[in-house]
Coordinates of C-alpha atoms in Angstrom, one line a residue:
M328 CA 146.1 115.7 120.8
E329 CA 142.2 116.1 120.5
I330 CA 139.7 113.0 119.8
R331 CA 136.8 114.2 117.8
K332 CA 134.8 111.5 116.5
I333 CA 134.8 107.6 117.6
Y334 CA 133.2 105.2 115.6
P335 CA 130.8 103.6 116.5
P336 CA 129.8 106.5 119.4
C337 CA 128.7 103.7 121.4
W338 CA 127.8 100.1 121.5
F339 CA 125.6 97.7 123.6
A340 CA 126.6 95.0 125.7
N341 CA 126.0 90.8 125.2
M342 CA 126.8 91.0 121.9
D343 CA 126.9 87.8 120.1
N344 CA 130.0 88.3 118.7
P345 CA 131.7 89.9 121.9
K346 CA 134.6 92.2 119.3
L347 CA 134.2 96.1 118.7
Q348 CA 137.0 97.1 116.3
L349 CA 136.7 101.6 117.8
I350 CA 137.8 104.0 115.0
I351 CA 139.6 106.8 116.9
K352 CA 139.8 110.0 114.7
G353 CA 141.4 113.4 116.3
D354 CA 144.3 115.9 116.0
D355 CA 148.2 115.2 117.1
L356 CA 147.3 111.2 118.0
A357 CA 150.9 109.8 116.9
N358 CA 152.8 107.7 119.4
A359 CA 149.4 107.7 122.1
R360 CA 148.7 105.0 124.6
I361 CA 145.9 103.3 124.9
T362 CA 143.3 102.4 128.1
V363 CA 140.3 101.0 127.4
G364 CA 137.7 101.1 130.7
C365 CA 138.3 101.9 134.4
E366 CA 138.2 99.8 137.6
L367 CA 138.2 97.2 135.2
E368 CA 140.1 98.2 131.2
L369 CA 139.0 95.8 128.8
E370 CA 141.2 94.2 126.2
H371 CA 142.8 95.9 123.3
K372 CA 144.5 95.1 120.3
I373 CA 145.8 98.2 118.0
I374 CA 145.2 97.5 114.4
S375 CA 146.7 100.9 113.1
H376 CA 147.8 103.9 114.1
T377 CA 148.2 107.0 112.6
N378 CA 148.8 110.9 112.9
N379 CA 144.5 111.0 113.0
Y380 CA 143.0 108.3 113.2
I381 CA 143.8 104.7 115.3
V382 CA 141.9 101.1 114.9
L383 CA 142.1 98.4 118.0
D384 CA 140.1 96.0 118.4
V385 CA 138.6 95.8 121.7
D386 CA 137.0 92.3 123.8
T387 CA 133.6 94.0 125.5
S388 CA 132.9 89.7 126.5
K389 CA 132.6 91.7 130.5
V390 CA 131.3 95.0 129.6
K391 CA 128.5 95.5 131.8
S392 CA 125.4 97.5 129.7
N393 CA 124.2 100.8 131.2
T394 CA 127.7 101.8 131.9
S395 CA 130.7 104.7 130.7
Y396 CA 133.9 103.0 129.9
K397 CA 137.0 105.9 129.7
L398 CA 138.8 105.9 126.5
Q399 CA 142.1 107.0 127.7
L400 CA 145.4 107.8 125.5
K401 CA 148.5 109.9 127.3
R402 CA 151.5 110.6 125.5
N403 CA 154.5 112.6 127.6
G404 CA 152.5 113.4 130.4
E405 CA 149.9 114.6 128.3
V406 CA 146.0 113.2 128.7
E407 CA 143.1 113.2 126.5
A408 CA 140.3 110.8 127.3
K409 CA 136.5 110.3 126.6
E410 CA 133.3 108.5 128.4
Y411 CA 132.5 105.7 125.9
K412 CA 129.0 104.1 127.3
I413 CA 128.0 100.2 126.7
L414 CA 123.3 100.1 126.2
P415 CA 121.5 97.6 127.3
R416 CA 120.6 95.1 124.0
R417 CA 117.4 95.7 122.3
N418 CA 115.1 93.3 122.0
K419 CA 114.1 92.7 119.0
R420 CA 111.9 91.4 116.9
I421 CA 112.6 90.3 113.9
E422 CA 109.7 89.7 110.7
T423 CA 111.1 88.2 107.4
L424 CA 109.7 90.3 104.0
S425 CA 106.8 88.3 102.7
M426 CA 104.2 88.5 100.0
K427 CA 101.8 89.2 103.3
D428 CA 103.5 92.6 102.9
V429 CA 103.2 95.3 100.2
I430 CA 106.1 98.0 100.6
Y431 CA 105.6 101.5 100.7
L432 CA 108.7 103.1 99.0
L433 CA 108.9 107.8 99.6
M434 CA 112.2 109.6 99.3
P435 CA 112.1 111.6 102.3
D436 CA 113.0 115.3 100.9
R437 CA 109.9 115.1 98.2
F438 CA 107.2 113.5 100.7
A439 CA 106.5 116.0 103.5
L440 CA 106.7 119.1 103.9
T441 CA 107.7 120.9 108.1
N442 CA 108.9 123.5 108.9
N443 CA 112.8 123.0 109.5
K444 CA 115.1 125.8 111.1
Q445 CA 118.5 123.9 109.4
C446 CA 117.1 123.1 106.8
L447 CA 116.2 126.6 106.1
E448 CA 119.4 127.3 106.8
K449 CA 120.9 126.0 104.5
N450 CA 120.2 128.1 101.9
V451 CA 119.5 125.5 99.5
I452 CA 115.7 124.8 99.1
D453 CA 114.0 125.6 95.6
K454 CA 111.2 123.6 95.7
N455 CA 110.8 124.9 91.9
N456 CA 114.6 122.8 90.8
P457 CA 114.0 119.0 90.4
D458 CA 117.6 118.4 91.3
C459 CA 117.3 120.7 94.7
W460 CA 117.1 119.9 98.3
H461 CA 113.0 120.2 98.5
G462 CA 112.6 120.7 102.3
G463 CA 110.5 117.5 102.4
T464 CA 111.4 116.0 106.6
L465 CA 111.0 112.6 109.0
K466 CA 108.6 114.8 111.5
G467 CA 106.8 115.7 107.9
M468 CA 106.6 111.1 107.0
T469 CA 106.2 110.9 110.9
N470 CA 102.8 113.7 110.5
H471 CA 101.7 110.9 107.4
V472 CA 102.3 107.6 108.7
G473 CA 98.4 107.2 109.5
D474 CA 97.8 107.6 106.1
I475 CA 99.9 105.5 104.6
A476 CA 99.1 102.5 106.7
D477 CA 94.9 103.3 106.1
M478 CA 95.6 102.5 102.7
G479 CA 96.3 99.5 103.6
F480 CA 100.7 98.9 103.1
T481 CA 102.7 97.5 105.2
A482 CA 106.1 99.0 105.6
I483 CA 107.7 101.6 104.6
W484 CA 110.5 101.3 102.3
H485 CA 112.3 105.0 102.5
T486 CA 115.4 105.8 100.9
P487 CA 118.3 107.1 102.5
V488 CA 118.3 109.7 105.9
F489 CA 122.5 109.7 106.7
E490 CA 123.9 113.1 106.4
N491 CA 124.9 114.5 103.2
K492 CA 126.9 117.2 103.9
Q493 CA 127.4 118.3 99.7
E494 CA 130.1 121.8 99.5
V495 CA 127.4 124.1 97.3
T496 CA 128.6 126.8 95.4
K497 CA 127.1 129.2 92.0
D498 CA 128.7 126.6 90.1
T499 CA 126.4 123.2 92.3
K500 CA 124.2 121.4 89.2
Y501 CA 123.1 118.9 91.3
Y502 CA 122.7 118.5 95.2
N503 CA 122.5 115.3 97.2
Y504 CA 118.4 115.9 98.7
H505 CA 118.7 112.3 97.3
G506 CA 120.6 109.8 100.3
Y507 CA 122.8 108.3 98.0
A508 CA 125.9 111.0 98.5
I509 CA 126.3 109.6 103.2
T510 CA 129.0 111.5 104.4
D511 CA 128.4 109.9 108.2
F512 CA 127.0 106.6 108.5
Y513 CA 126.5 107.4 112.2
K514 CA 124.4 110.3 111.3
I515 CA 121.2 111.2 109.8
D516 CA 121.0 114.8 107.7
S517 CA 120.1 117.7 109.4
H518 CA 118.0 118.5 105.9
F519 CA 115.4 115.4 107.7
G520 CA 116.0 116.2 111.2
N521 CA 117.4 114.3 114.3
I522 CA 118.1 110.7 115.9
D523 CA 115.2 111.5 117.8
D524 CA 112.8 112.3 115.0
Y525 CA 114.0 109.4 113.2
C526 CA 113.3 107.3 116.4
E527 CA 109.5 108.6 116.7
F528 CA 108.7 108.1 112.9
V529 CA 110.1 104.5 113.8
D530 CA 108.3 104.0 116.3
K531 CA 105.1 105.1 115.6
A532 CA 105.7 103.6 112.1
H533 CA 105.2 100.4 114.1
K534 CA 102.1 101.1 116.4
K535 CA 100.4 102.0 112.7
G536 CA 100.9 98.1 112.1
L537 CA 103.9 98.6 109.3
K538 CA 107.3 97.2 108.8
V539 CA 110.5 100.4 108.6
I540 CA 113.2 99.2 105.8
M541 CA 115.6 101.6 105.8
D542 CA 118.1 102.0 103.0
V543 CA 121.8 101.7 102.8
V544 CA 124.6 101.5 100.7
F545 CA 128.0 100.0 100.9
N546 CA 129.0 100.5 97.7
H547 CA 129.9 104.1 97.7
C548 CA 130.1 107.5 99.8
G549 CA 129.6 110.7 99.0
I550 CA 133.1 113.4 97.5
D551 CA 132.8 115.4 100.6
H552 CA 132.9 111.9 103.9
P553 CA 136.0 112.8 105.6
F554 CA 137.7 109.4 104.6
V555 CA 138.4 110.5 101.2
K556 CA 140.9 113.2 102.0
T557 CA 141.3 111.2 105.3
P558 CA 141.0 108.0 105.6
P559 CA 142.0 105.7 108.3
V560 CA 144.3 103.3 106.5
K561 CA 145.5 104.3 103.0
D562 CA 143.0 101.3 101.2
W563 CA 139.5 102.4 102.5
F564 CA 139.0 103.4 98.9
N565 CA 139.6 102.0 95.8
N566 CA 141.4 104.0 92.6
L567 CA 142.3 107.0 94.8
G568 CA 145.7 107.8 94.8
E569 CA 145.9 107.7 90.8
G570 CA 145.2 111.6 89.2
E571 CA 141.9 109.7 87.8
R572 CA 138.7 108.4 89.0
K573 CA 138.3 105.0 87.2
L574 CA 135.1 104.6 87.6
T575 CA 132.8 101.3 87.1
N576 CA 132.4 99.6 83.8
Y577 CA 128.8 99.0 85.0
S578 CA 128.2 96.1 83.9
P579 CA 126.7 93.5 87.3
L580 CA 126.4 90.8 84.4
S581 CA 130.3 90.9 84.7
A582 CA 129.8 88.8 88.9
Y583 CA 128.3 85.4 87.2
D584 CA 129.6 86.0 83.6
K585 CA 131.1 82.7 83.3
Y586 CA 133.4 84.1 80.8
A587 CA 134.4 87.6 82.2
S588 CA 137.9 88.6 82.0
E589 CA 138.9 88.9 85.9
Y590 CA 139.8 92.4 84.6
D591 CA 136.5 93.0 84.1
K592 CA 135.5 91.6 87.5
E593 CA 137.4 93.5 89.8
H594 CA 136.7 97.4 87.3
F595 CA 132.8 96.2 87.7
V596 CA 133.7 96.6 91.6
R597 CA 136.5 98.4 92.2
G598 CA 135.2 101.6 90.3
W599 CA 133.6 104.3 91.4
F600 CA 129.4 105.0 91.2
T601 CA 130.2 107.9 89.6
Q602 CA 133.1 111.1 89.8
D603 CA 131.3 112.2 92.9
M604 CA 131.1 109.0 94.7
P605 CA 134.2 107.1 95.7
D606 CA 133.8 103.2 95.8
I607 CA 134.1 101.5 99.4
N608 CA 136.3 98.7 99.7
L609 CA 135.2 95.5 101.3
A610 CA 137.8 94.0 100.9
N611 CA 139.3 95.4 103.2
D612 CA 138.8 93.5 107.1
I613 CA 138.6 96.8 108.3
V614 CA 136.8 97.9 106.6
L615 CA 133.6 95.7 106.5
D616 CA 133.7 95.2 110.6
Y617 CA 133.7 99.2 109.8
M618 CA 130.3 99.2 108.0
T619 CA 129.0 95.6 109.4
Q620 CA 128.9 97.2 113.1
M621 CA 127.4 100.4 111.3
S622 CA 124.3 98.8 110.6
I623 CA 124.5 96.7 113.7
W624 CA 124.1 100.5 115.3
W625 CA 121.1 101.8 113.1
I626 CA 118.8 98.1 114.0
E627 CA 120.5 99.0 118.7
T628 CA 119.3 102.2 118.3
T629 CA 116.3 102.8 116.6
D630 CA 115.1 99.8 116.0
V631 CA 114.0 99.0 112.2
D632 CA 112.5 96.1 111.1
A633 CA 114.9 96.1 107.8
F634 CA 117.7 97.5 105.1
R635 CA 117.1 97.4 101.7
I636 CA 120.9 97.2 99.5
D637 CA 121.7 100.0 97.1
T638 CA 123.7 98.8 93.8
Y639 CA 124.5 95.3 96.2
P640 CA 126.9 93.7 93.4
Y641 CA 128.7 96.8 92.6
A642 CA 129.9 96.3 96.4
G643 CA 130.8 93.0 95.7
V644 CA 128.7 90.1 96.3
E645 CA 131.5 87.2 98.2
Y646 CA 132.7 91.1 100.3
M647 CA 128.4 91.2 101.3
Q648 CA 127.9 88.3 102.2
K649 CA 130.2 88.3 104.4
W650 CA 128.5 90.9 106.1
Q651 CA 125.5 89.5 105.3
K652 CA 126.5 86.5 108.0
R653 CA 128.2 89.1 110.4
L654 CA 124.4 90.4 110.8
Y655 CA 122.9 87.6 111.1
D656 CA 125.1 85.8 113.8
E657 CA 123.5 88.9 115.7
Y658 CA 119.7 89.3 114.2
P659 CA 119.2 85.7 112.0
Q660 CA 116.8 85.9 109.1
F661 CA 118.0 89.6 109.4
P662 CA 115.1 91.2 106.3
I663 CA 117.1 92.3 103.4
L664 CA 115.7 93.7 100.4
S665 CA 118.4 93.9 97.7
E666 CA 119.1 96.2 94.6
A667 CA 120.3 94.5 91.5
W668 CA 119.4 96.6 88.3
V669 CA 119.1 93.9 85.5
G670 CA 116.5 93.1 83.5
E671 CA 117.5 89.1 82.9
T672 CA 115.9 86.2 84.4
E673 CA 118.9 84.1 84.6
Y674 CA 121.2 86.5 86.7
V675 CA 118.7 87.1 89.6
A676 CA 118.2 83.2 89.5
K677 CA 122.1 83.0 89.8
M678 CA 121.9 85.7 92.4
Q679 CA 119.1 84.4 94.8
S680 CA 120.8 80.7 93.8
D681 CA 124.1 81.9 95.4
N682 CA 122.8 83.5 98.2
F683 CA 120.9 81.7 99.9
S684 CA 123.3 78.4 98.9
K685 CA 126.0 80.7 100.4
I686 CA 123.9 81.3 103.3
P687 CA 121.1 78.6 103.6
E688 CA 118.8 80.5 106.2
S689 CA 119.2 83.7 104.4
T690 CA 115.6 84.9 103.3
M691 CA 117.1 87.8 101.7
T692 CA 115.5 89.6 98.4
F693 CA 116.3 90.7 95.8
M694 CA 114.4 93.4 93.2
D695 CA 112.5 91.8 89.9
F696 CA 113.2 94.5 87.2
A697 CA 113.6 91.5 84.8
F698 CA 109.8 91.5 85.7
Q699 CA 109.6 96.1 85.5
R700 CA 111.3 96.0 82.5
R701 CA 108.7 94.0 80.3
L702 CA 105.6 95.0 81.7
S703 CA 106.8 99.3 81.0
E704 CA 108.9 98.7 77.7
T705 CA 107.1 95.6 76.0
P706 CA 104.8 97.0 72.5
I707 CA 101.2 96.1 73.4
E708 CA 100.9 93.0 70.6
N709 CA 103.4 91.4 72.7
K710 CA 103.0 92.5 75.9
A711 CA 100.5 88.9 76.9
R712 CA 102.8 86.0 76.2
E713 CA 106.3 88.2 77.6
I714 CA 104.8 88.8 80.9
Y715 CA 103.5 85.1 80.7
S716 CA 107.0 83.8 79.9
H717 CA 108.2 86.0 83.2
F718 CA 106.6 84.0 84.8
A719 CA 106.8 80.9 82.6
L720 CA 110.2 81.0 84.0
D721 CA 110.1 81.4 87.5
F722 CA 111.0 77.4 87.3
A723 CA 114.9 78.9 87.8
Y724 CA 114.7 80.3 91.2
K725 CA 114.8 78.5 95.2
N726 CA 112.5 81.2 95.8
P727 CA 110.4 82.9 92.8
C728 CA 108.0 84.2 95.9
N729 CA 110.9 86.6 97.8
L730 CA 111.6 89.0 95.2
L731 CA 110.8 92.4 94.8
A732 CA 108.0 93.4 92.0
F733 CA 107.3 97.2 90.2
I734 CA 106.2 98.9 88.7
D735 CA 107.6 102.2 88.3
N736 CA 110.1 103.8 91.0
H737 CA 112.5 106.1 92.3
D738 CA 115.4 106.1 89.7
V739 CA 113.0 104.6 86.8
K740 CA 110.2 106.9 84.7
R741 CA 107.4 107.6 86.6
W742 CA 104.3 105.2 85.3
L743 CA 102.0 107.5 84.1
H744 CA 104.7 109.3 82.3
K745 CA 104.8 107.0 78.9
H746 CA 101.3 105.1 79.7
S747 CA 98.2 105.6 80.4
F748 CA 95.4 105.3 83.0
I749 CA 93.4 102.6 82.6
E750 CA 96.7 100.7 82.0
L751 CA 98.2 101.8 85.1
K752 CA 95.3 100.9 87.0
Q753 CA 96.0 97.0 85.0
A754 CA 99.5 97.1 86.6
V755 CA 98.5 98.0 89.8
G756 CA 95.3 94.8 89.7
L757 CA 98.8 92.7 89.1
L758 CA 101.4 93.6 90.9
L759 CA 98.9 93.4 93.5
T760 CA 97.4 89.6 92.9
M761 CA 101.0 87.5 91.2
P762 CA 103.3 85.4 93.3
R763 CA 105.7 88.3 94.6
I764 CA 106.1 90.4 97.0
P765 CA 104.7 94.3 95.9
Q766 CA 106.5 97.8 96.5
I767 CA 104.4 100.5 95.1
Y768 CA 105.9 104.4 94.5
Y769 CA 104.3 107.2 96.8
G770 CA 102.1 109.5 94.8
T771 CA 100.7 107.0 92.1
E772 CA 98.2 105.7 94.4
I773 CA 97.7 109.6 92.8
L774 CA 98.0 109.8 89.7
L775 CA 101.4 111.6 90.1
A776 CA 102.7 111.9 86.8
G777 CA 106.5 113.7 86.6
D778 CA 106.2 117.1 87.0
G779 CA 107.5 118.3 83.1
K780 CA 110.6 120.0 84.5
G781 CA 113.6 118.4 83.8
D782 CA 114.4 114.8 82.1
T783 CA 116.3 114.4 84.8
D784 CA 115.7 111.7 87.7
G785 CA 114.3 114.9 89.5
N786 CA 111.0 115.0 87.4
M787 CA 109.9 111.7 88.6
R788 CA 110.6 112.8 92.7
Q789 CA 107.7 115.8 92.6
D790 CA 106.3 116.8 96.4
Y791 CA 103.5 114.9 97.6
P792 CA 100.9 117.6 97.6
W793 CA 99.4 116.6 101.3
N794 CA 97.3 120.4 100.3
E795 CA 95.6 120.2 96.8
I796 CA 92.7 119.1 96.9
L797 CA 92.0 116.1 95.5
N798 CA 89.9 115.2 91.8
A799 CA 87.3 112.7 90.7
E800 CA 89.8 110.7 89.3
Q801 CA 92.5 110.7 92.0
Q802 CA 90.5 110.0 94.4
K803 CA 89.1 107.1 92.1
F804 CA 92.1 105.7 91.7
K805 CA 93.3 105.9 95.6
A806 CA 90.2 104.3 96.7
Y807 CA 90.7 102.0 93.9
I808 CA 94.6 101.1 95.7
S809 CA 93.9 101.3 98.4
K810 CA 90.5 98.7 98.3
L811 CA 92.6 96.0 96.0
L812 CA 95.4 96.5 99.5
K813 CA 92.4 96.1 101.9
W814 CA 91.3 92.9 100.6
R815 CA 94.8 91.5 99.8
I816 CA 96.0 91.6 103.5
N817 CA 93.1 88.4 103.9
N818 CA 93.6 86.8 100.7
K819 CA 95.6 83.4 101.8
A820 CA 95.3 82.4 97.7
V821 CA 97.1 86.1 97.3
T822 CA 99.0 86.1 99.7
E823 CA 100.5 82.7 101.0
G824 CA 99.3 80.7 97.9
E825 CA 100.2 79.3 94.3
M826 CA 99.8 80.4 91.1
M827 CA 98.7 78.0 87.2
H828 CA 98.2 81.0 84.5
F829 CA 97.7 80.0 80.8
V830 CA 99.3 80.4 77.4
P831 CA 97.6 83.4 75.6
I832 CA 97.1 82.3 72.5
D833 CA 95.2 85.3 70.9
G834 CA 98.5 86.5 72.0
K835 CA 95.7 89.4 73.8
V836 CA 94.5 88.1 77.3
Y837 CA 97.2 86.5 80.2
V838 CA 94.7 84.6 82.8
Y839 CA 96.1 83.5 86.0
F840 CA 94.4 81.9 89.0
R841 CA 96.2 82.5 92.4
Y842 CA 95.3 79.1 95.3
L843 CA 95.9 77.4 98.2
K844 CA 96.5 73.1 97.9
D845 CA 95.0 71.2 100.9
D846 CA 96.3 68.6 102.5
K847 CA 96.4 65.8 99.8
G848 CA 97.8 68.2 96.4
N849 CA 94.9 70.1 95.5
I850 CA 92.7 72.9 95.0
G851 CA 90.9 73.1 98.5
K852 CA 87.9 74.3 98.9
S853 CA 89.5 77.9 100.6
K854 CA 88.9 81.6 97.7
V855 CA 90.1 81.2 94.1
V856 CA 91.3 83.8 92.7
M857 CA 91.0 84.9 89.1
V858 CA 92.7 87.6 87.2
V859 CA 92.0 88.4 83.9
A860 CA 94.1 90.9 81.5
N861 CA 93.3 92.6 78.4
F862 CA 96.6 94.6 77.6
F863 CA 94.8 95.4 73.6
E864 CA 93.0 98.7 73.1
E865 CA 89.9 96.9 72.4
E866 CA 87.0 95.1 74.4
T867 CA 87.1 90.9 73.7
E868 CA 85.6 87.8 74.3
L869 CA 87.0 85.9 76.4
Q870 CA 85.7 81.8 75.7
L871 CA 86.3 79.9 79.2
S872 CA 86.7 76.5 77.9
R873 CA 90.2 76.5 78.9
F874 CA 89.6 77.0 81.5
K875 CA 87.4 74.2 82.8
E876 CA 89.9 72.5 85.2
I877 CA 89.4 75.5 87.4
L878 CA 85.4 77.0 87.0
S879 CA 84.6 73.0 86.9
V880 CA 84.5 73.8 90.4
Y881 CA 83.4 76.5 91.5
E882 CA 80.5 78.7 89.1
K883 CA 79.3 81.9 91.1
W884 CA 82.7 84.4 91.5
K885 CA 82.4 88.0 92.6
D886 CA 84.4 90.9 90.9
V887 CA 87.0 92.2 94.2
V888 CA 86.4 95.7 92.5
D889 CA 82.9 96.0 91.6
D890 CA 81.6 94.1 94.6
R891 CA 78.8 92.3 91.8
E892 CA 78.1 88.3 91.0
V893 CA 80.1 87.1 88.6
S894 CA 78.4 83.0 86.8
L895 CA 81.0 81.3 84.9
N896 CA 81.2 78.9 83.3
P897 CA 83.1 76.3 81.3
M898 CA 80.6 76.6 78.1
T899 CA 80.5 80.3 78.2
S900 CA 82.5 83.4 77.7
I901 CA 82.7 86.8 79.4
T902 CA 84.2 89.9 77.5
I903 CA 86.8 91.7 79.1
K904 CA 87.0 96.3 78.9
A905 CA 90.5 97.4 76.2
N906 CA 93.5 97.1 78.5
G907 CA 91.3 96.1 81.3
I908 CA 91.8 93.7 84.0
M909 CA 89.0 91.9 86.3
I910 CA 90.1 89.7 89.3
L911 CA 87.3 87.2 90.3
E912 CA 87.5 85.3 93.8
T913 CA 85.0 82.1 94.6
K914 CA 81.7 83.5 97.3

């Protein structure tokens, strides 16, 4: 009889929910009697008891912080015991995500390399293989927190850093460097470092004024997770033991499709994400408690500021809402960024509305894939109309300003893979001035475009070239992004204001204004921002008469990028460069 592991590895005093679910993993645990406590025995109830796992609920209402309690197993005179620590609870500050933020997305394995002895010993580093580990670490991320803050970003979202242990053979083609095939939800992968390294990263980010968004996966784990072979309860996963690994139908629309069959709804939620990513069964309350406590444990242990939820609807919306409510019991309005990869406005609007109605205090942020799709994939002759139409549909959202907008990320081809430099400049200008929370993918600021080593996901996840000297074009574009970021953070018209836009009647130019209203509901005396985007590959003359409701009030404007004064009169016109963008503010 031996105790090998306890989940969670420690807990915290003074939690609002006194129930603590402990999962004891070990050998030969059948028929063991259990006590929890020392001088004070804690009330507990056994939920499940097998040869390898014991699941019990413990009442922690009487526990004291900075105290170790003894978890003891007895059977036929044999005794096995482990100390279980109760730590003081953190005085957690909660700052929601808003339009005041600009998020920098990075992949730890590809962002900043350091000499990690454990990483090198694993013998799976191949920087020439886009699908292999490259050696990025948490210390590397920490070393460059200042660079991210200095550019003007307010938050860092990193892809998962949990253990992704993988059996590697000569036939292994794809490696779990991405972090989404988790094998231990309570451990940092040794490729990246350890828990102390992560806490140091969070602490330094906070000192630089940056929020940290931890990427967490609730829908699935890695095939090599120990629970797959011996689960704590038999239905921890969906579709195990049936021979064939039934994959999901990859149809998020099933979640809200009024015509969807029960078969399709269940197939979507219960199917595996890939053959190597078993589907976690959140319908089981023991599993949901495990994932909830895991979330709380990382908040208390590391002081992270927000979670990003991978494949949110795949986990089952009703189960994720239960999780969110339980999390909010401890941390009201804790920021959550959720991925729902659907390119239709109506779907994301419905998902947001459903979340807000079921959880009125929710501040959940969903990703605006519809904007990314329209901006990236629309033919040039239709782009102005499409972007206008996208924002014209904002009436569908309860809070459109709480969406995350992006032009690319780790799951889609980098912008420069199929667009020009001038289009990138325009796209970033739009991203940083429209009524959304912007996210920029690492390397965009230095024009990373894809390394040309294949068509797999690894092709848009190349190493950040910290040791290379930036050329003139890279320096210029990095300065452009940084200038807009630093201007943006102090411009309330952009970070808090409303929007007025105009139909692109010529099909070429899209014009919108960002502004604040005064107490009477009128556009006040604070600064107004005007954005003009020409989506055509030719210079365009824009007549200003249509915009007189604002331009008749303000004549003197400043070009934010070029630092030059501009006079705008409804009776005149301005020239916009091919694929150009002009960002103006009132003086």
